[in-house]
mmCIF file of C-alpha atoms in Angstrom:
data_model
loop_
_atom_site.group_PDB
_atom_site.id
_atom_site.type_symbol
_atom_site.label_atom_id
_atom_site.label_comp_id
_atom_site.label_asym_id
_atom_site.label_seq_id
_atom_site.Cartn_x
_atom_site.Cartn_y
_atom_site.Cartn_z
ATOM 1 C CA UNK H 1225 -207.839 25.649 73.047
ATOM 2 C CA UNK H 1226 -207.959 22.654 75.114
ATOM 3 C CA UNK H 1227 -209.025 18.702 74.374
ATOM 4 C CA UNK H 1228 -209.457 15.861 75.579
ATOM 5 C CA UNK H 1229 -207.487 12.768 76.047
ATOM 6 C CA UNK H 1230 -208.471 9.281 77.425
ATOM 7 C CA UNK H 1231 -205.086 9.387 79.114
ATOM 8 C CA UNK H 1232 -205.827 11.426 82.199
ATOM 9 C CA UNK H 1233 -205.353 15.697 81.657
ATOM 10 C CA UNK H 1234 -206.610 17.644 79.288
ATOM 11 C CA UNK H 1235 -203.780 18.410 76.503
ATOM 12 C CA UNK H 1236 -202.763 21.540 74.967
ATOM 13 C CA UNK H 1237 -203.433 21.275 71.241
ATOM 14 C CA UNK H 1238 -200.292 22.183 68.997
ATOM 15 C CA UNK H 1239 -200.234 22.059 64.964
ATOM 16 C CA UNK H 1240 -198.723 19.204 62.914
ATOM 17 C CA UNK H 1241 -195.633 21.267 62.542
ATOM 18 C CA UNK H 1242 -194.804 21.424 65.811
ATOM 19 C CA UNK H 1243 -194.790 17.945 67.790
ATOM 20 C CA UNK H 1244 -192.306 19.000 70.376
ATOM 21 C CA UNK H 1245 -194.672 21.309 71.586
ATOM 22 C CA UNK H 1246 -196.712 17.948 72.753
ATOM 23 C CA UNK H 1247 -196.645 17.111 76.436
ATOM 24 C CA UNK H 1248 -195.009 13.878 76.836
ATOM 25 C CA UNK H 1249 -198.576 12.539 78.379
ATOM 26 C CA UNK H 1250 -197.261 8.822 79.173
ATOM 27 C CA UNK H 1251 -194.056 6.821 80.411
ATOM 28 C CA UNK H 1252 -193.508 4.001 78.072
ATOM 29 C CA UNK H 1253 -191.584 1.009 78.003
ATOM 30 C CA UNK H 1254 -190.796 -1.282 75.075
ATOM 31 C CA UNK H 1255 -190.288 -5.625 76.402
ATOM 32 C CA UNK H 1256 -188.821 -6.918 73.366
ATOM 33 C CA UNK H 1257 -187.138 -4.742 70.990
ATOM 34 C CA UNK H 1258 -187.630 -7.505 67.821
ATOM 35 C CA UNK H 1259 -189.261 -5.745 64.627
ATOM 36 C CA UNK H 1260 -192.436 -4.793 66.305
ATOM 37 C CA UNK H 1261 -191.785 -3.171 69.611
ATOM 38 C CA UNK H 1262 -189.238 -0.204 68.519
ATOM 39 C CA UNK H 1263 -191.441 0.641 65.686
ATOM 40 C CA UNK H 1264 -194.502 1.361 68.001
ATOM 41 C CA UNK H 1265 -192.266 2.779 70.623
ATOM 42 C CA UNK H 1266 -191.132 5.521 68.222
ATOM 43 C CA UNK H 1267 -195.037 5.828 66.991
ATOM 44 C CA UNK H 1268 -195.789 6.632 70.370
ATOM 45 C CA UNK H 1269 -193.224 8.995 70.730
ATOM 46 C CA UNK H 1270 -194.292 11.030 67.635
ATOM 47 C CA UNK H 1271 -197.420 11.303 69.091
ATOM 48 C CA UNK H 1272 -195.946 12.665 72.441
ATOM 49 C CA UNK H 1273 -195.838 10.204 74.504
ATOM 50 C CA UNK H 1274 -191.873 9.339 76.035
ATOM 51 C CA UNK H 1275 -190.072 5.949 75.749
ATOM 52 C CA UNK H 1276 -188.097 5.788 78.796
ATOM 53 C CA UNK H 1277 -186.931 2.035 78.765
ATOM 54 C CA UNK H 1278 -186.695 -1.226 76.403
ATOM 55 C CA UNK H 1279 -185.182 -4.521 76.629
ATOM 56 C CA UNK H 1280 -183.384 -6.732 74.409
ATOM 57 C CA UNK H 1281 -180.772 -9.563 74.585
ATOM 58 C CA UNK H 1282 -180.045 -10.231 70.888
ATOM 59 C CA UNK H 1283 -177.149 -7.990 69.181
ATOM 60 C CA UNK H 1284 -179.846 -7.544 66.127
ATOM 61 C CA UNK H 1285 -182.583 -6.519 69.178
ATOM 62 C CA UNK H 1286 -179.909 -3.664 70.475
ATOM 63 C CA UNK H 1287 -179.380 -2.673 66.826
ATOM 64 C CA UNK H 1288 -183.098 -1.872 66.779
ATOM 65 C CA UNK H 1289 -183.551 -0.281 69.617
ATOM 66 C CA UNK H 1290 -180.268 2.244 68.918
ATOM 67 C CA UNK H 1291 -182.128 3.220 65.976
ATOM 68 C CA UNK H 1292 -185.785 3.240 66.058
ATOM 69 C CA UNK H 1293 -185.512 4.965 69.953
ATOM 70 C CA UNK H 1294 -181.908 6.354 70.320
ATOM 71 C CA UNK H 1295 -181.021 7.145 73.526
ATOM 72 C CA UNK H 1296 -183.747 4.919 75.511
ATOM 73 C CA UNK H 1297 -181.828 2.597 78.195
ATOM 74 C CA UNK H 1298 -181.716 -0.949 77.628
ATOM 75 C CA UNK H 1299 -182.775 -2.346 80.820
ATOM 76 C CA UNK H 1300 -184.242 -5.982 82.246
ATOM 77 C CA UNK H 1301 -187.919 -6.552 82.016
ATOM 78 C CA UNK H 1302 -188.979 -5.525 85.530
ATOM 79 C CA UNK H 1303 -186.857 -2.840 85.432
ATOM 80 C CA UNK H 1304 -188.786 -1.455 82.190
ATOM 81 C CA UNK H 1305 -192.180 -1.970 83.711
ATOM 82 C CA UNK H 1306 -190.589 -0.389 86.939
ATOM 83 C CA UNK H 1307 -189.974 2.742 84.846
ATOM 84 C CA UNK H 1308 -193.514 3.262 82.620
ATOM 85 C CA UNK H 1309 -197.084 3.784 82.783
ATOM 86 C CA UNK H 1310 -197.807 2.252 79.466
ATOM 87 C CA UNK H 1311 -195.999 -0.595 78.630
ATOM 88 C CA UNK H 1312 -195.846 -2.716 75.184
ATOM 89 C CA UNK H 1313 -194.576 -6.262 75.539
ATOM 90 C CA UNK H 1314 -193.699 -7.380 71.939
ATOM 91 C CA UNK H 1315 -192.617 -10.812 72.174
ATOM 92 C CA UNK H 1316 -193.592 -14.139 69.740
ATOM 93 C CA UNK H 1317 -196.512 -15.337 70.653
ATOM 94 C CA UNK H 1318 -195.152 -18.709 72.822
ATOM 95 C CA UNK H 1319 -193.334 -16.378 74.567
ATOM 96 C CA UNK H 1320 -195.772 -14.174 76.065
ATOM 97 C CA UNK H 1321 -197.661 -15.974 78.653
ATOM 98 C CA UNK H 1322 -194.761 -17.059 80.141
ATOM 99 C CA UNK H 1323 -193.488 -13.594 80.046
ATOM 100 C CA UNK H 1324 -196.797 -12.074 82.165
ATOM 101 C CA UNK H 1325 -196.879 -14.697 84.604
ATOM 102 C CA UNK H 1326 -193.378 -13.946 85.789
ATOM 103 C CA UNK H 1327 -193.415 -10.243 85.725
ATOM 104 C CA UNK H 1328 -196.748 -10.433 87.832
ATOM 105 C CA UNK H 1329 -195.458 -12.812 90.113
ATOM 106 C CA UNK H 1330 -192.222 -10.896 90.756
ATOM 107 C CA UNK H 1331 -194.543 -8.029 91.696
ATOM 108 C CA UNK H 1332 -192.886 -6.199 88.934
ATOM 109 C CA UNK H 1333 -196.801 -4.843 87.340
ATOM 110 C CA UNK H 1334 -198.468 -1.388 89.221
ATOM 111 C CA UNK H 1335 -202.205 -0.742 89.598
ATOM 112 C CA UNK H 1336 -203.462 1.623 87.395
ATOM 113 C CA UNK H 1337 -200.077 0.410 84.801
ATOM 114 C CA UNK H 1338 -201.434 0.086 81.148
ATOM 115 C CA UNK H 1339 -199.907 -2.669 79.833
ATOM 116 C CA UNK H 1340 -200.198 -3.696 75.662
ATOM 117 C CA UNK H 1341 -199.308 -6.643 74.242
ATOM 118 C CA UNK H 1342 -199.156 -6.879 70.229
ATOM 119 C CA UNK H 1343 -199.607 -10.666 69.755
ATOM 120 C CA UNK H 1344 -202.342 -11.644 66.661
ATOM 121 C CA UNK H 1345 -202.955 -14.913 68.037
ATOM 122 C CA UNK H 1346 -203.794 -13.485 71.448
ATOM 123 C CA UNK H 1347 -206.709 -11.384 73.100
ATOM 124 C CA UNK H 1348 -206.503 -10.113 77.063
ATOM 125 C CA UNK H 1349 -207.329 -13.270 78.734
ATOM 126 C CA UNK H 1350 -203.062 -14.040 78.013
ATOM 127 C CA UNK H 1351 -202.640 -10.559 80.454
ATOM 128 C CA UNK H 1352 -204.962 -12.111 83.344
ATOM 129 C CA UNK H 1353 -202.066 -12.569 85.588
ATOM 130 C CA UNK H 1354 -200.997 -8.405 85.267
ATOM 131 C CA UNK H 1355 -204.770 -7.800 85.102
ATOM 132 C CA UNK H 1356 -205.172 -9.351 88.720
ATOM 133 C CA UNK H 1357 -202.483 -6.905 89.843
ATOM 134 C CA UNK H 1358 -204.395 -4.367 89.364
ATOM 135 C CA UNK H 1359 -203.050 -3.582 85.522
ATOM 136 C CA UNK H 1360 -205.585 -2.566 82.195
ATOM 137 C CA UNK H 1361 -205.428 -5.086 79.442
ATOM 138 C CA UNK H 1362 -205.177 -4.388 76.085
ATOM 139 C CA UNK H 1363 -204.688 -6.228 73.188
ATOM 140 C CA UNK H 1364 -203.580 -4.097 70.133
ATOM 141 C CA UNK H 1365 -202.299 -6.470 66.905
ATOM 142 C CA UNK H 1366 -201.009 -4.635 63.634
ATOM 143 C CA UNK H 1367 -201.866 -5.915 60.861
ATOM 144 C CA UNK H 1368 -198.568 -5.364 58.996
ATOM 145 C CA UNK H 1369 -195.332 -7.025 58.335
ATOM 146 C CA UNK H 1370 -192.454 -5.527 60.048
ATOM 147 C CA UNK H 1371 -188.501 -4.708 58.808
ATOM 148 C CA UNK H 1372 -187.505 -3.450 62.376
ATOM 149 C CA UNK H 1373 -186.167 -0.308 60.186
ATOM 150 C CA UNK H 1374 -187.617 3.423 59.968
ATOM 151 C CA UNK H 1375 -189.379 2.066 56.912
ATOM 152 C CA UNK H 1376 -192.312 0.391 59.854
ATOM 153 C CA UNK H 1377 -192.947 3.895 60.665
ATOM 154 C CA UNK H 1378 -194.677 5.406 57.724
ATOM 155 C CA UNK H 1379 -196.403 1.618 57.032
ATOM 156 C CA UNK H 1380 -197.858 2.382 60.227
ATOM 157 C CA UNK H 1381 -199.818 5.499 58.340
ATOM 158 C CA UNK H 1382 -203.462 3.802 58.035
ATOM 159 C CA UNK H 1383 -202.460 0.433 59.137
ATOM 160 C CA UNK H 1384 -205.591 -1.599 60.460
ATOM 161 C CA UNK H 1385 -204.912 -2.546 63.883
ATOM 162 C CA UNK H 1386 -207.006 -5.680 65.616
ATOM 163 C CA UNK H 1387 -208.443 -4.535 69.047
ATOM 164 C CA UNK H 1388 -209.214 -6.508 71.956
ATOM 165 C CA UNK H 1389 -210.129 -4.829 75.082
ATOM 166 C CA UNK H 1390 -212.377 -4.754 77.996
ATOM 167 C CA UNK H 1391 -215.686 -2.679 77.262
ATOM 168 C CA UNK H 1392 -214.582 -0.094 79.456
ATOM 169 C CA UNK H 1393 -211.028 0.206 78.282
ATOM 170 C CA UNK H 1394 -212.237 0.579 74.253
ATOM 171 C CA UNK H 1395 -211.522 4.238 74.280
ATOM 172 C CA UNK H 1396 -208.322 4.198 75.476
ATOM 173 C CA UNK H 1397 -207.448 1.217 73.117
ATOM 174 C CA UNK H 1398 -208.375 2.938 70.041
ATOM 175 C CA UNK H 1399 -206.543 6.335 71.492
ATOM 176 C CA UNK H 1400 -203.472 4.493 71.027
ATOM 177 C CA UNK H 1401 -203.970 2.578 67.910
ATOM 178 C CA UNK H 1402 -205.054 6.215 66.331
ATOM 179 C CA UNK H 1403 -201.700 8.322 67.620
ATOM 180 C CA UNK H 1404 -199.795 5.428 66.248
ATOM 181 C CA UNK H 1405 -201.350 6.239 63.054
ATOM 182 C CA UNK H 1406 -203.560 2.964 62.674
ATOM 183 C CA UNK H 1407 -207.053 2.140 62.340
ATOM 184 C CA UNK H 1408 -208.745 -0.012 64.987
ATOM 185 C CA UNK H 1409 -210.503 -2.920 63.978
ATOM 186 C CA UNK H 1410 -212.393 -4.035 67.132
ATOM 187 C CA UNK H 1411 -211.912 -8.189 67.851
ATOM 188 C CA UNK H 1412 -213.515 -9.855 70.029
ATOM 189 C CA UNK H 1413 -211.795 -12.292 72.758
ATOM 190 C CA UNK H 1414 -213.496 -15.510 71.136
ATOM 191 C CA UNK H 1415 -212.750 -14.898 67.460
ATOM 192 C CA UNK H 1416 -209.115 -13.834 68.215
ATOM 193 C CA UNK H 1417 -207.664 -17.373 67.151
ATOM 194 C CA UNK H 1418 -209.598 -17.000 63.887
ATOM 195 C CA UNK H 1419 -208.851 -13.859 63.524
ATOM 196 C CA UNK H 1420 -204.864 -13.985 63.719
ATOM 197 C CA UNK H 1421 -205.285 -17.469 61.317
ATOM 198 C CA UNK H 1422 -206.628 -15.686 58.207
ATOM 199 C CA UNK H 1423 -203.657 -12.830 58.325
ATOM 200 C CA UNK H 1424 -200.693 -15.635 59.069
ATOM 201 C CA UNK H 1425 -202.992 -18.067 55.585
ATOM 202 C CA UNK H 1426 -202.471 -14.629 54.147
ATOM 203 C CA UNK H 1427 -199.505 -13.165 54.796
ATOM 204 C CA UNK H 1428 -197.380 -15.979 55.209
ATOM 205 C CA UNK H 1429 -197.988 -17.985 53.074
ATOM 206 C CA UNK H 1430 -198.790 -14.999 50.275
ATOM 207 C CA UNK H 1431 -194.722 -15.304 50.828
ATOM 208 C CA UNK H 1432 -193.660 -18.385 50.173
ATOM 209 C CA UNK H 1433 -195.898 -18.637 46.916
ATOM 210 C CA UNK H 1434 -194.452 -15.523 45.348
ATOM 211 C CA UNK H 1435 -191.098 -16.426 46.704
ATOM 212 C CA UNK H 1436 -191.540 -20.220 44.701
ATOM 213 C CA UNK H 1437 -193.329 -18.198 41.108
ATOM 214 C CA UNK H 1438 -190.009 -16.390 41.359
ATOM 215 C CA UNK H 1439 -187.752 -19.864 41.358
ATOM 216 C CA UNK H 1440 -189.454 -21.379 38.615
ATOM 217 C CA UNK H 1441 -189.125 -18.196 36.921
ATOM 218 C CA UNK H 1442 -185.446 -18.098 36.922
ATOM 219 C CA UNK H 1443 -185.467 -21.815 35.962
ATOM 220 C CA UNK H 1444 -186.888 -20.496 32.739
ATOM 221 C CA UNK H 1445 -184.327 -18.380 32.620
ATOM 222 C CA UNK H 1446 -185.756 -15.203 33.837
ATOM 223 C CA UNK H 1447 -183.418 -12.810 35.223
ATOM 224 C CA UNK H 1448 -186.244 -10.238 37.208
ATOM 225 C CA UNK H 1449 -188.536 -12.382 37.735
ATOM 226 C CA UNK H 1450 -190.216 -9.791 40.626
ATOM 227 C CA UNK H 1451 -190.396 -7.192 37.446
ATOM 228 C CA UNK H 1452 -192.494 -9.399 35.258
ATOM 229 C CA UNK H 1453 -194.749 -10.787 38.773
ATOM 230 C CA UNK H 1454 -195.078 -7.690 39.974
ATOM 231 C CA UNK H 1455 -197.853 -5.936 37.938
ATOM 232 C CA UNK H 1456 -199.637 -9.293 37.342
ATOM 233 C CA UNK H 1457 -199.684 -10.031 41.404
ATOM 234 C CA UNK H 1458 -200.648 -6.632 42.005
ATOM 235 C CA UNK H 1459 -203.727 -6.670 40.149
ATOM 236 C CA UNK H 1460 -204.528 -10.484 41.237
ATOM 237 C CA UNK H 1461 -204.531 -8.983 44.744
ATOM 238 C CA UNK H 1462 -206.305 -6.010 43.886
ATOM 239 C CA UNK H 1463 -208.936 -7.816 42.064
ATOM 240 C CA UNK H 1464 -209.230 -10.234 44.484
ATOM 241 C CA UNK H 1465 -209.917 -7.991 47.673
ATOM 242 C CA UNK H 1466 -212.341 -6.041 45.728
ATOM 243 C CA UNK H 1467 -214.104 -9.353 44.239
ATOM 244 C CA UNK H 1468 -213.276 -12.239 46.029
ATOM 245 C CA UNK H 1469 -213.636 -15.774 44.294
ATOM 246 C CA UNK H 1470 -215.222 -13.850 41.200
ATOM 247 C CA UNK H 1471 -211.435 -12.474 40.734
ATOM 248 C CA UNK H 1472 -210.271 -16.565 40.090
ATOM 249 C CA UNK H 1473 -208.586 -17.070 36.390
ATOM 250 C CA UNK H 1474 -206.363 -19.383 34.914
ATOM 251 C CA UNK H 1475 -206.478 -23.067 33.893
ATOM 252 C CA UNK H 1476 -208.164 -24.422 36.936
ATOM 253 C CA UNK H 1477 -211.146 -21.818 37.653
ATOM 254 C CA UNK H 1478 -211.492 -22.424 33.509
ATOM 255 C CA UNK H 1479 -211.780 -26.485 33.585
ATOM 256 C CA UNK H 1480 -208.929 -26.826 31.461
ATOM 257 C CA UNK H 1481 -207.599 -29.970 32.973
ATOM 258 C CA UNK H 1482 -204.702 -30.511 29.969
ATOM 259 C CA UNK H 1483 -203.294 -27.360 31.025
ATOM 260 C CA UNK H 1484 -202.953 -28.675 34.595
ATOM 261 C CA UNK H 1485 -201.711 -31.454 33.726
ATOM 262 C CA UNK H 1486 -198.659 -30.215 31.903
ATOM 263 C CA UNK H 1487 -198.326 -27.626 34.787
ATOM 264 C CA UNK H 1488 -197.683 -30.993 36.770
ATOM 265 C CA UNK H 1489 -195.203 -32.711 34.316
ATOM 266 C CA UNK H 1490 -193.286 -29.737 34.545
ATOM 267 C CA UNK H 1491 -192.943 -29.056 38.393
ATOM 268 C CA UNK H 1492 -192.542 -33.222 38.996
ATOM 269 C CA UNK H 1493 -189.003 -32.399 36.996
ATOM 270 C CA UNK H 1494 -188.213 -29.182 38.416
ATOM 271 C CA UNK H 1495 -188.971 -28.553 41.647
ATOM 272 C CA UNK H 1496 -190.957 -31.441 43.859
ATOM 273 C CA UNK H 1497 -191.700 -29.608 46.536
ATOM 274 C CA UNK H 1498 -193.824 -26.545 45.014
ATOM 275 C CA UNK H 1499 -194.961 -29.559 42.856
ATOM 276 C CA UNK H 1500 -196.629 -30.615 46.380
ATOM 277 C CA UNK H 1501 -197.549 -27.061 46.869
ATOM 278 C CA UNK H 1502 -199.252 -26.309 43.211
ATOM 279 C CA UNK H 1503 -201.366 -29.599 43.879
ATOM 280 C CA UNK H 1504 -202.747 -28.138 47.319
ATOM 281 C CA UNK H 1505 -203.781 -24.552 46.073
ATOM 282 C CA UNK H 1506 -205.145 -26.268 42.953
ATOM 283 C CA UNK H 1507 -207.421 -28.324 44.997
ATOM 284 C CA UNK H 1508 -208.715 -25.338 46.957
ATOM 285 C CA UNK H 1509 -208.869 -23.226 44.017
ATOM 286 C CA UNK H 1510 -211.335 -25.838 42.137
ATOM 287 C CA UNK H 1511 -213.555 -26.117 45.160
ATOM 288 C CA UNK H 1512 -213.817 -22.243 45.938
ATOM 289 C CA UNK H 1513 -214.445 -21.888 42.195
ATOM 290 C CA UNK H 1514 -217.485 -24.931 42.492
ATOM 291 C CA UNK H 1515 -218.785 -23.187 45.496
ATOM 292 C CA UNK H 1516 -218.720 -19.845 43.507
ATOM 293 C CA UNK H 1517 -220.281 -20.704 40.532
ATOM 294 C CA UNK H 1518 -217.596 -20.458 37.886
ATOM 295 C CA UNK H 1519 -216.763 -24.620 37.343
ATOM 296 C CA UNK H 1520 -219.398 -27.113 36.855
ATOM 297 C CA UNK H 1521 -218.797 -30.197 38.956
ATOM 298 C CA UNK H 1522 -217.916 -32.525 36.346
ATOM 299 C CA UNK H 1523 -215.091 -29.862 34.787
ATOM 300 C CA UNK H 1524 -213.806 -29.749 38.573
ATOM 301 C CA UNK H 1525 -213.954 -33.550 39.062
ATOM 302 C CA UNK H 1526 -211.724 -33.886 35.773
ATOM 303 C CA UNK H 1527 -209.484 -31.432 37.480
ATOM 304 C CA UNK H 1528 -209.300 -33.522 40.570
ATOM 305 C CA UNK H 1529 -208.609 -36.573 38.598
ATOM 306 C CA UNK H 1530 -205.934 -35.063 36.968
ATOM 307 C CA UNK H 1531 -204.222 -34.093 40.530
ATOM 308 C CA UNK H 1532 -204.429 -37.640 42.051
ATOM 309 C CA UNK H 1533 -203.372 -39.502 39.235
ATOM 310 C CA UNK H 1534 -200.551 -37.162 38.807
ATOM 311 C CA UNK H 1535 -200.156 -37.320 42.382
ATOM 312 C CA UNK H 1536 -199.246 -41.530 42.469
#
C-alpha cells in the first residue's frame, strides 16, 4: 500500500519496526550544528529523510555534530546548501538575517530548495532574500530547551512546534514538524515577536528563579535543595497551566503584608540581587492577583507599600 507525502512521490509504507526500509525522500543539510540543528537533523533522519552535510566552527559545534549525525561531512555554508533539498539553518537569532542575505547573494540558494529556519523570534519575512531566489520559506520554532545530546531526541516526542509559513506551503510545514515528532502550532507572521516573548518570560526566566530558590536554600543550610523544590514547583506549574492566576498562593496573593516584609529583611542581608528580583515578581504577582479577583485593593496597596518602603 501506497501514501502520500507533501514531499513529491508517493512513499512505500513500512512498519515502526523497520525505518530503514524508508526511502530517504529528502537531501538535508544542517547550518549551525549548536544544540538545535543536530537534534532535528537526526529527527529527520529517523523519519527517512538523509543528512548529507552540516557546518560548524566551534570544537563544542563538531562535538555535536559527531554525535547526533555521525558520519555527515562538516562542510562551509554554501557548500551545505550546495548539497540538500531541505535545509535547516539553526543559528541565534542576530545571526540569521545576516546569514540569508549572504548565502542568497553568493547565489548559494536553488529554486524549488526548501529552506527552514528554527528561530522563535522570527517568522519568513527574515528568509525574503532565499525566498526571491526562488526558495520555500518556512519557519518551524520548537518549543523546547535543548542539551545538544541524544536526550533532545525523545523531548522532541510531542513537542509543540510554532509554525509560520506561506498559505500554500502549510502542508508541507506541518509534514515536517509531524516526522520530527512535534505538534504544529500554526503562528502567524505578525504575532511572531509576541509569540517567541512569552516562551523566552517563561522559559528563561522560569530558570533563573528556580536557580536563585535553590541559593537561598543552601544558605539555610539545605543540602538538595532541587529534592525539596521539586515536588512543590511541579505542582505550582501544573496548577498553574491548568488554572492560571486562580493557581496564585502564598503571602502576597493572601494580603499578608508582615510576611512580605520579613521575606524582604531577609533577602536585603542575604542576597541583594534576588532581593531586587523578589520585589519585581511580587509586584506583578499583587496586580495579576487584583485583576483576578483574589486581593482587594486596599490588601494589595499595603503590599505595595511594604515593597517601596523596603525598597529606599
Amino acid at each position: 500500500m501506497s501514501t502520500s507525502n507533501p514531499f513529491g512521490a508517493p512513499e512505500q509504507s513500512a512498519g515502526p519496526s523497520d525505518p530503514g526500509a524508508r526511502p530517504a525522500r529528502l537531501a538535508v543539510g544542517v547550518v549551525g550544528t549548536g544544540r538545535v540543528g543536530p537534534a532535528l537533523g537526526a529527527a529527520l533522519q529517523l523519519a527517512g529523510h538523509r543528512v548529507v552535510a552540516a557546518s560548524g566552527v566551534s570544537a563544542s559545534s563538531r562535538r555535536r555534530a559527531e554525535a547526533l549525525l555521525p558520519g555527515v561531512r562538516l562542510v562551509t555554508p554554501q557548500q551545505v546548501l550546495a548539497a540538500a533539498d531541505l535545509v535547516l539553518l539553526t543559528v541565534p537569532d542576530d545571526a540569521l538575517a545576516d546569514l540569508v542575505r549572504g548565502l542568497a547573494t553568493t547565489g548559494a540558494v536553488r529554486p524549488g530548495q526548501i529552506v527552514v529556519h528554527t528561530s522563535g523570534a522570527h517568522g519568513v519575512a527574515i528568509l525574503d532574500p532565499a525566498t526571491r531566489a526562488g526558495a520555500l520559506p518556512l519557519a518551524l520554532h520548537p518549543a523546547m530547551t535543548f542539551t545538544g545530546t541524544s536526550v533532545d531526541l525523545a523531548r522532541l516526542a510531542g513537542c509543540p512546534f510554532g509554525v509560520t509559513a506561506p498559505q500554500e506551503l502549510r502542508p508541507v510545514a506541518e509534514a515536517l514538524v509531524v516526522e520530527m515528532g512535534g505538534e504544529p502550532e500554526w503562528v502567524p507572521e505578525e504575532v511572531r515577536p509576541v509569540y517567541h516573548t512569552a516562551l523566552a518570560h517563561g522559559a528563561n526566566h522560569l530558570v533563573t528563579l528556580v536557580a536563585q530558590a535553590m541559593e537561598l536554600l543552601r544558605d539555610a543550610g539545605v543540602a538538595e535543595p532541587g529534592r525539596l523544590l521539586g515536588p512543590l514547583l511541579g505542582a505550582a506549574l501544573d496548577n498553574s497551566l491548568r488554572s492560571g492566576d486562580a493557581a496564585l498562593t502564598g503571602p502576597v496573593a493572601r494580603g499578608d503584608a508582615g510576611t512580605l516584609r520579613r521575606h524582604l529583611e531577609q533577602l536585603r542581608t542575604v542576597s541583594p540581587d534576588i532581593d531586587q528580583a523578589y520585589r519585581a515578581m511580587a509586584r506583578a504577582t499583587a496586580q495579576r492577583a487584583v485583576r483576578g479577583g483574589s486581593l482587594k485593593e486596599e490588601s494589595a496597596a499595603a503590599l505595595l507599600d511594604v515593597l517601596n518602603e523596603e525598597s529606599n
